[in-house]
mmCIF file of C-alpha atoms in Angstrom:
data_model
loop_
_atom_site.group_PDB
_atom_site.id
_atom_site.type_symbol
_atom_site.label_atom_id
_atom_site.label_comp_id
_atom_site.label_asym_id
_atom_site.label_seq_id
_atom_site.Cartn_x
_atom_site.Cartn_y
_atom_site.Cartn_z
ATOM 1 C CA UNK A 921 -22.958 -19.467 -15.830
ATOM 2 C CA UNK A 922 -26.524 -17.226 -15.384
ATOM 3 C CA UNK A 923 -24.655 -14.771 -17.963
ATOM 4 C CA UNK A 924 -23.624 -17.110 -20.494
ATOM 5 C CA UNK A 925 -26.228 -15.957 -23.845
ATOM 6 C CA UNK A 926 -28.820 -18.873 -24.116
ATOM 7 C CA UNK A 927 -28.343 -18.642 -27.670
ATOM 8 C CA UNK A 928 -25.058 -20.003 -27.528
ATOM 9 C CA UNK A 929 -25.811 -23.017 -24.842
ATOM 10 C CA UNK A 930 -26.562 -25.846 -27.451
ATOM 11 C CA UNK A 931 -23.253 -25.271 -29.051
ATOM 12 C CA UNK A 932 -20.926 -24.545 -26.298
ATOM 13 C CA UNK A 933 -21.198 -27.499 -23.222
ATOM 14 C CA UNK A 934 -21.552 -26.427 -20.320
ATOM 15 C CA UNK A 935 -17.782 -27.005 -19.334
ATOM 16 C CA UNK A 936 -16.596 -24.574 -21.991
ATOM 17 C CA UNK A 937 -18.580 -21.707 -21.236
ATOM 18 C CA UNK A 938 -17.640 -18.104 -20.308
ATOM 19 C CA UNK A 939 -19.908 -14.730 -20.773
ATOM 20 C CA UNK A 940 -16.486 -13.144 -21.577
ATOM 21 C CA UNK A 941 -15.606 -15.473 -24.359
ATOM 22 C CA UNK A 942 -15.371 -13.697 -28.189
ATOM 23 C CA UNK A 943 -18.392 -15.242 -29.347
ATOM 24 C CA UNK A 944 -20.849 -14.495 -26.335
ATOM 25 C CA UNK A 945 -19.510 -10.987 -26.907
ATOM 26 C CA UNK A 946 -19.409 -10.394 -30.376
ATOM 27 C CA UNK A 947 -21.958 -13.293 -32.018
ATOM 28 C CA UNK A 948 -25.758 -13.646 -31.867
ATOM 29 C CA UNK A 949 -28.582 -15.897 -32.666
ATOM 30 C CA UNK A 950 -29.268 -14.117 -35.653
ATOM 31 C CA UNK A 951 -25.189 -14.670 -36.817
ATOM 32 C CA UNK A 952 -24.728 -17.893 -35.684
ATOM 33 C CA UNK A 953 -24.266 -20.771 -38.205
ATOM 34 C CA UNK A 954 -25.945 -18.179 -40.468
ATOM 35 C CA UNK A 955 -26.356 -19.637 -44.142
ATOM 36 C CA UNK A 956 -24.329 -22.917 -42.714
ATOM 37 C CA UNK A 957 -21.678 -21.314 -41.476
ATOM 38 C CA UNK A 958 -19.261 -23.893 -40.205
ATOM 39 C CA UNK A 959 -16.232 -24.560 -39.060
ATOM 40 C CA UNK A 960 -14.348 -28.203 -38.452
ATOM 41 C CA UNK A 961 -11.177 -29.909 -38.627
ATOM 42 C CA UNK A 962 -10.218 -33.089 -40.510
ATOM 43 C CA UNK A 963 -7.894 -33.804 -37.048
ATOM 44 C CA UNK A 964 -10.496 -33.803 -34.440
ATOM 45 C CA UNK A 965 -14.499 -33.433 -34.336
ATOM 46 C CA UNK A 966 -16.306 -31.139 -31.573
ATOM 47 C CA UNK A 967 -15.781 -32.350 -28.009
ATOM 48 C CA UNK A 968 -12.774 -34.416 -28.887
ATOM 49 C CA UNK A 969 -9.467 -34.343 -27.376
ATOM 50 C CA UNK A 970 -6.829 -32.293 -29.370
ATOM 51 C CA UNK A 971 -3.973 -34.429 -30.309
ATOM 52 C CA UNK A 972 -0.921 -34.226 -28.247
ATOM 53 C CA UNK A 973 0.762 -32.613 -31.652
ATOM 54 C CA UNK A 974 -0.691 -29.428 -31.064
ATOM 55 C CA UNK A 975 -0.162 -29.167 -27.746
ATOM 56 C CA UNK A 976 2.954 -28.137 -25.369
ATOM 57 C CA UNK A 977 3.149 -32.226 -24.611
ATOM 58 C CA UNK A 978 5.034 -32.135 -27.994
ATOM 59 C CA UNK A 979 8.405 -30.464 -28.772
ATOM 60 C CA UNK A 980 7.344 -30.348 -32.790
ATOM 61 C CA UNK A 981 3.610 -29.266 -32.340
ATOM 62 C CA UNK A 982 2.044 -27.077 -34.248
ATOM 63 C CA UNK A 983 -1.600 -25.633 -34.718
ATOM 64 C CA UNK A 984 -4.538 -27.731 -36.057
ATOM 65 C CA UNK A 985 -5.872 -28.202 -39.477
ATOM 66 C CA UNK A 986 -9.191 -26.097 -40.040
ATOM 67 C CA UNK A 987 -11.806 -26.159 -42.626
ATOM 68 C CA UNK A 988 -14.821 -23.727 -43.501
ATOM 69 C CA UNK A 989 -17.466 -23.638 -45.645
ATOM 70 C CA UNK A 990 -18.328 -20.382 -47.331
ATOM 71 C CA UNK A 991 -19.964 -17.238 -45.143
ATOM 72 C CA UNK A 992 -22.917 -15.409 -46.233
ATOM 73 C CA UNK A 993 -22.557 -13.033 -49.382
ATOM 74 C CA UNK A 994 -21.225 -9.978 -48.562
ATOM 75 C CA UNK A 995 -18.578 -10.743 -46.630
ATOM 76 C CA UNK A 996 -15.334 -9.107 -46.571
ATOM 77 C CA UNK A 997 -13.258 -11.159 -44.077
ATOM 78 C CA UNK A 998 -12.741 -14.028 -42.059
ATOM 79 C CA UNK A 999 -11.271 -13.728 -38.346
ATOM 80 C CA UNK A 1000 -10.730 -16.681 -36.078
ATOM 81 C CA UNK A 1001 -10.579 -16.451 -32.503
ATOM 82 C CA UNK A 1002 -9.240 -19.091 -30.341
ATOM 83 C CA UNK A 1003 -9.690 -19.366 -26.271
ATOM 84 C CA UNK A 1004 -9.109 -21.456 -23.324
ATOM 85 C CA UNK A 1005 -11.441 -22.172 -20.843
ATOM 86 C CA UNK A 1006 -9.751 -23.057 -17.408
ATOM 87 C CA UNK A 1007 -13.122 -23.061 -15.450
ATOM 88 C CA UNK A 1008 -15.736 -20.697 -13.820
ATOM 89 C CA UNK A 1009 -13.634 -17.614 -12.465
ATOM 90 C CA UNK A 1010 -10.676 -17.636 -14.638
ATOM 91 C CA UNK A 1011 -11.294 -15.391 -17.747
ATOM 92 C CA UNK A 1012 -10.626 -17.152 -20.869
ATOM 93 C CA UNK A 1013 -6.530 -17.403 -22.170
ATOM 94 C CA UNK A 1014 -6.196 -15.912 -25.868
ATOM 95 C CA UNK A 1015 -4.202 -18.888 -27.926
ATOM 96 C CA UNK A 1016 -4.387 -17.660 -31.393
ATOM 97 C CA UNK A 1017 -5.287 -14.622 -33.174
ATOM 98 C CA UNK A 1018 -5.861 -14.283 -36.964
ATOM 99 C CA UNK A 1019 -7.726 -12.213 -39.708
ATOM 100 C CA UNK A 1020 -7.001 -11.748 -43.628
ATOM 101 C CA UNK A 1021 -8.988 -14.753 -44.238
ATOM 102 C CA UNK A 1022 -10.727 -14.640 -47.764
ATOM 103 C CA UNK A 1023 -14.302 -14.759 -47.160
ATOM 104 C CA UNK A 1024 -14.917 -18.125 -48.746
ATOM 105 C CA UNK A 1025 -14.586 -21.549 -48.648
ATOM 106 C CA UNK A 1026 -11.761 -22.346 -47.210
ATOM 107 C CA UNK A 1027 -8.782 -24.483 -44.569
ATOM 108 C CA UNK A 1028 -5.862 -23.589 -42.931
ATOM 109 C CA UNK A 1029 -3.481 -26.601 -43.192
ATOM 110 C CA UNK A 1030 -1.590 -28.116 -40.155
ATOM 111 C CA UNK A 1031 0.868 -25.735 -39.375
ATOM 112 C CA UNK A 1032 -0.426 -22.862 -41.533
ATOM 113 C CA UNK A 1033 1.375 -19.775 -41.130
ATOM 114 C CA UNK A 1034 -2.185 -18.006 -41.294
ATOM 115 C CA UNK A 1035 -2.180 -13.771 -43.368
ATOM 116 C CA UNK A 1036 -2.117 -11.593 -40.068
ATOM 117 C CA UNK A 1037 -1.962 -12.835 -36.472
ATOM 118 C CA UNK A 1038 -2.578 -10.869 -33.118
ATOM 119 C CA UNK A 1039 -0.854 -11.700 -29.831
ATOM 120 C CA UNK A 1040 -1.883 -14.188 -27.899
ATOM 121 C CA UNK A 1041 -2.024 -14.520 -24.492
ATOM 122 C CA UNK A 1042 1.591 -14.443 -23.554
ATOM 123 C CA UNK A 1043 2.281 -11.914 -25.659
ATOM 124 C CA UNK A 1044 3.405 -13.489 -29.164
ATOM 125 C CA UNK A 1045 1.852 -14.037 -32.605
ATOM 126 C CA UNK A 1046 1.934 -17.877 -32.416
ATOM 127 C CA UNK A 1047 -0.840 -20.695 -31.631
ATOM 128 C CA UNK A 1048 0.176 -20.778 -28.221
ATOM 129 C CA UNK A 1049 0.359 -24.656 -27.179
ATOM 130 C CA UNK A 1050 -2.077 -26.064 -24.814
ATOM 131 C CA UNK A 1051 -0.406 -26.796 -21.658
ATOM 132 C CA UNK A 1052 -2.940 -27.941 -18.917
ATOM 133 C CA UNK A 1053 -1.448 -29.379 -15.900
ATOM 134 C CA UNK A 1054 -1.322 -33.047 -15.076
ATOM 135 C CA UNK A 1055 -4.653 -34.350 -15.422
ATOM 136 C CA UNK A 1056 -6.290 -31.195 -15.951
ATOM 137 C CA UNK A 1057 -8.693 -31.014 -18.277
ATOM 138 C CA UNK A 1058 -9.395 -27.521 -20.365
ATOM 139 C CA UNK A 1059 -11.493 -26.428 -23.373
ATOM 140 C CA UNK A 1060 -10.807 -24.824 -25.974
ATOM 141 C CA UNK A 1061 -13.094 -22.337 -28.517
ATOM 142 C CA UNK A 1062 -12.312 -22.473 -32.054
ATOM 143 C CA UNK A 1063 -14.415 -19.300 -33.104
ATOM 144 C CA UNK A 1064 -14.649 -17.859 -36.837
ATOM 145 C CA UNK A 1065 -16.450 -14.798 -37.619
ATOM 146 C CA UNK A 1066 -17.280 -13.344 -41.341
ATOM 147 C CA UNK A 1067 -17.360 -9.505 -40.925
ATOM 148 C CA UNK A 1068 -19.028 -6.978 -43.228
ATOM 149 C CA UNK A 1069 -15.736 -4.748 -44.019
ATOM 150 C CA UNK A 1070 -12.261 -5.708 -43.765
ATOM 151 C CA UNK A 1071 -10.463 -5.025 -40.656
ATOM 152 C CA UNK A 1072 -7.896 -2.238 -40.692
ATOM 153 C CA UNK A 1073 -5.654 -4.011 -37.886
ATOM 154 C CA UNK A 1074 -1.859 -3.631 -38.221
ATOM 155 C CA UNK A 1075 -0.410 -7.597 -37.223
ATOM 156 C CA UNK A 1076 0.225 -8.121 -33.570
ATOM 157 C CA UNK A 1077 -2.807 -6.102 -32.360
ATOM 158 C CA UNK A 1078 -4.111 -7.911 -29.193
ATOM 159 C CA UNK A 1079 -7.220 -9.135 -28.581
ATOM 160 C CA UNK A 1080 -8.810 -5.819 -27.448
ATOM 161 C CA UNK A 1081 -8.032 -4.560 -30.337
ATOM 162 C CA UNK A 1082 -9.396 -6.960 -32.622
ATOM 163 C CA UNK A 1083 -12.618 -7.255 -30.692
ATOM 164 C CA UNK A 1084 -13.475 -3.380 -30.939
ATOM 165 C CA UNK A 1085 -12.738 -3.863 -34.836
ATOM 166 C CA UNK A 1086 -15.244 -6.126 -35.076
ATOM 167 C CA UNK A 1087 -18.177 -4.667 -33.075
ATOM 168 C CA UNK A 1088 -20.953 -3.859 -35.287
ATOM 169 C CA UNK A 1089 -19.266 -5.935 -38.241
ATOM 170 C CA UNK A 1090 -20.159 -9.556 -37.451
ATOM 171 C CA UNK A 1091 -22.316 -11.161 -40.269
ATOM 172 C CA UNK A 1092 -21.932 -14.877 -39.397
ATOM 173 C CA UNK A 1093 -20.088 -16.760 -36.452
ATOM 174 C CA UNK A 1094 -19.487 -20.706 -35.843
ATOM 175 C CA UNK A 1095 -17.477 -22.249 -33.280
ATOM 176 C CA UNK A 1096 -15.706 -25.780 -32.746
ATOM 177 C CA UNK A 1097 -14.928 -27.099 -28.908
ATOM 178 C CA UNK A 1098 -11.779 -29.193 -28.445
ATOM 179 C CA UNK A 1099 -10.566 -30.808 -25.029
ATOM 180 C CA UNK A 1100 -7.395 -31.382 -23.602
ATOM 181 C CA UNK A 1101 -6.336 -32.778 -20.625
ATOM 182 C CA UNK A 1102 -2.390 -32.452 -19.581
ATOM 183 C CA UNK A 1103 -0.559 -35.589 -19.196
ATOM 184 C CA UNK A 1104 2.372 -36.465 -16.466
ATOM 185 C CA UNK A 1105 4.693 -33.428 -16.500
ATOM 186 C CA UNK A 1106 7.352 -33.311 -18.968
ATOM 187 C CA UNK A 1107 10.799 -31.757 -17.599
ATOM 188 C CA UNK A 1108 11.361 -30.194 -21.116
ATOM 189 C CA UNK A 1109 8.573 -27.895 -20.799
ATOM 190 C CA UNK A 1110 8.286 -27.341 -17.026
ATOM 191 C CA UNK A 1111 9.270 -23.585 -17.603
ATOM 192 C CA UNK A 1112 5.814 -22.390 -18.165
ATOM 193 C CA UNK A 1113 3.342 -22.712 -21.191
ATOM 194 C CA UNK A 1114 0.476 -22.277 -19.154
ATOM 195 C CA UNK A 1115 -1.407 -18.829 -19.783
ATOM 196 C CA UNK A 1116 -3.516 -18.801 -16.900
ATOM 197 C CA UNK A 1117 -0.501 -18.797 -14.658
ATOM 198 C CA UNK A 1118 -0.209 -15.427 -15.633
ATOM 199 C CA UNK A 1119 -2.137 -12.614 -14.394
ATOM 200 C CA UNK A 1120 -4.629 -11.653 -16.531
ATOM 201 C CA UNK A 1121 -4.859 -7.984 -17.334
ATOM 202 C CA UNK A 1122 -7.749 -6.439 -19.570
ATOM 203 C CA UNK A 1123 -6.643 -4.677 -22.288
ATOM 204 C CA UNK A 1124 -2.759 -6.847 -22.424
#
């Protein structure tokens, strides 16, 4: 995409990109990976394929494991966006929303119930299970950000919300990519995970 920051390219493949995506909006290549920023999980490295456990193709699943290492000093919080990318002219689906991270080293643990979690994309404050349809493949943007003051955010604010609280604020930013492609449909959960079935609304 021509608008997709340049900055961001080596990072993000091509597949996964979208100018509207948190980090294109909020990061920069000042912020990026700034002191070694990272971010990673012990279940999957970048590019793989997310394990049908966190996904909708399991009854049980739950969100990843994730792992930092510590943001530059002076920071006051650490906020994690997550998004789907569908493809080009589909804006990205919010999956998970959540701030109140300690700025330091740090993981959130299979299953975590994180501090304080936004709404996601269909409207609740849980990692909202990939759900791609039958050999569809999607990508998905693990994005933390270490911010300068905390956020004053009260939980379920959407992702409008938390975007605007973080303008200005950003002091470092990493991301991790994960695939997933949806397997042969499942009866069980034919009544609708998928977020970009939805109409997409700015500012819902």
């Amino acid at each position: 995409m021509t608008d997709f920051p340049a900055w961001l390219a080596p990072v993000v493949p091509a597949p996964a990109r979208h100018p509207a995506l948190a980090v294109a909006a909020l990061g920069s290549a000042a912020t990026l990976g700034r002191g070694s920023f990272a971010l990673s999980s012990a279940a999957f490295a970048g590019g793989e394929m997310l394990d049908p456990s966190f996904t909708a193709e399991e009854e049980d699943a739950v969100a990843p494991p994730l792992e930092w290492s510590a943001p530059p000093p002076g920071s006051a919080e650490l906020v994690l966006v997550v998004e789907e990318v569908a493809g080009e002219g589909k804006a990205p689906a919010c999956h998970w929303l959540v701030w109140g991270l300690a700025p330091r080293r740090g993981k959130l643990l299979e299953g975590e119930v994180p501090p304080r979690t936004g709404k996601n994309q269909l409207g609740n404050s849980e990692w909202l299970l990939p759900a791609p349809a039958p050999g569809e493949t999607r990508h998905y943007l693990f994005q933390l950000f270490a911010t300068d003051l905390p956020l004053v955010l009260m939980p379920g604010a959407r992702r409008e919300q938390l975007l605007g609280a973080l303008q200005g604020s950003v002091t470092a930013c990493a991301v991790l990519h994960a695939t997933f492609t949806g397997g042969e449909e499942d009866e069980d959960w034919a009544d609708g995970q998928d977020p970009n079935n939805l109409p997409h609304k700015q500012g819902s």
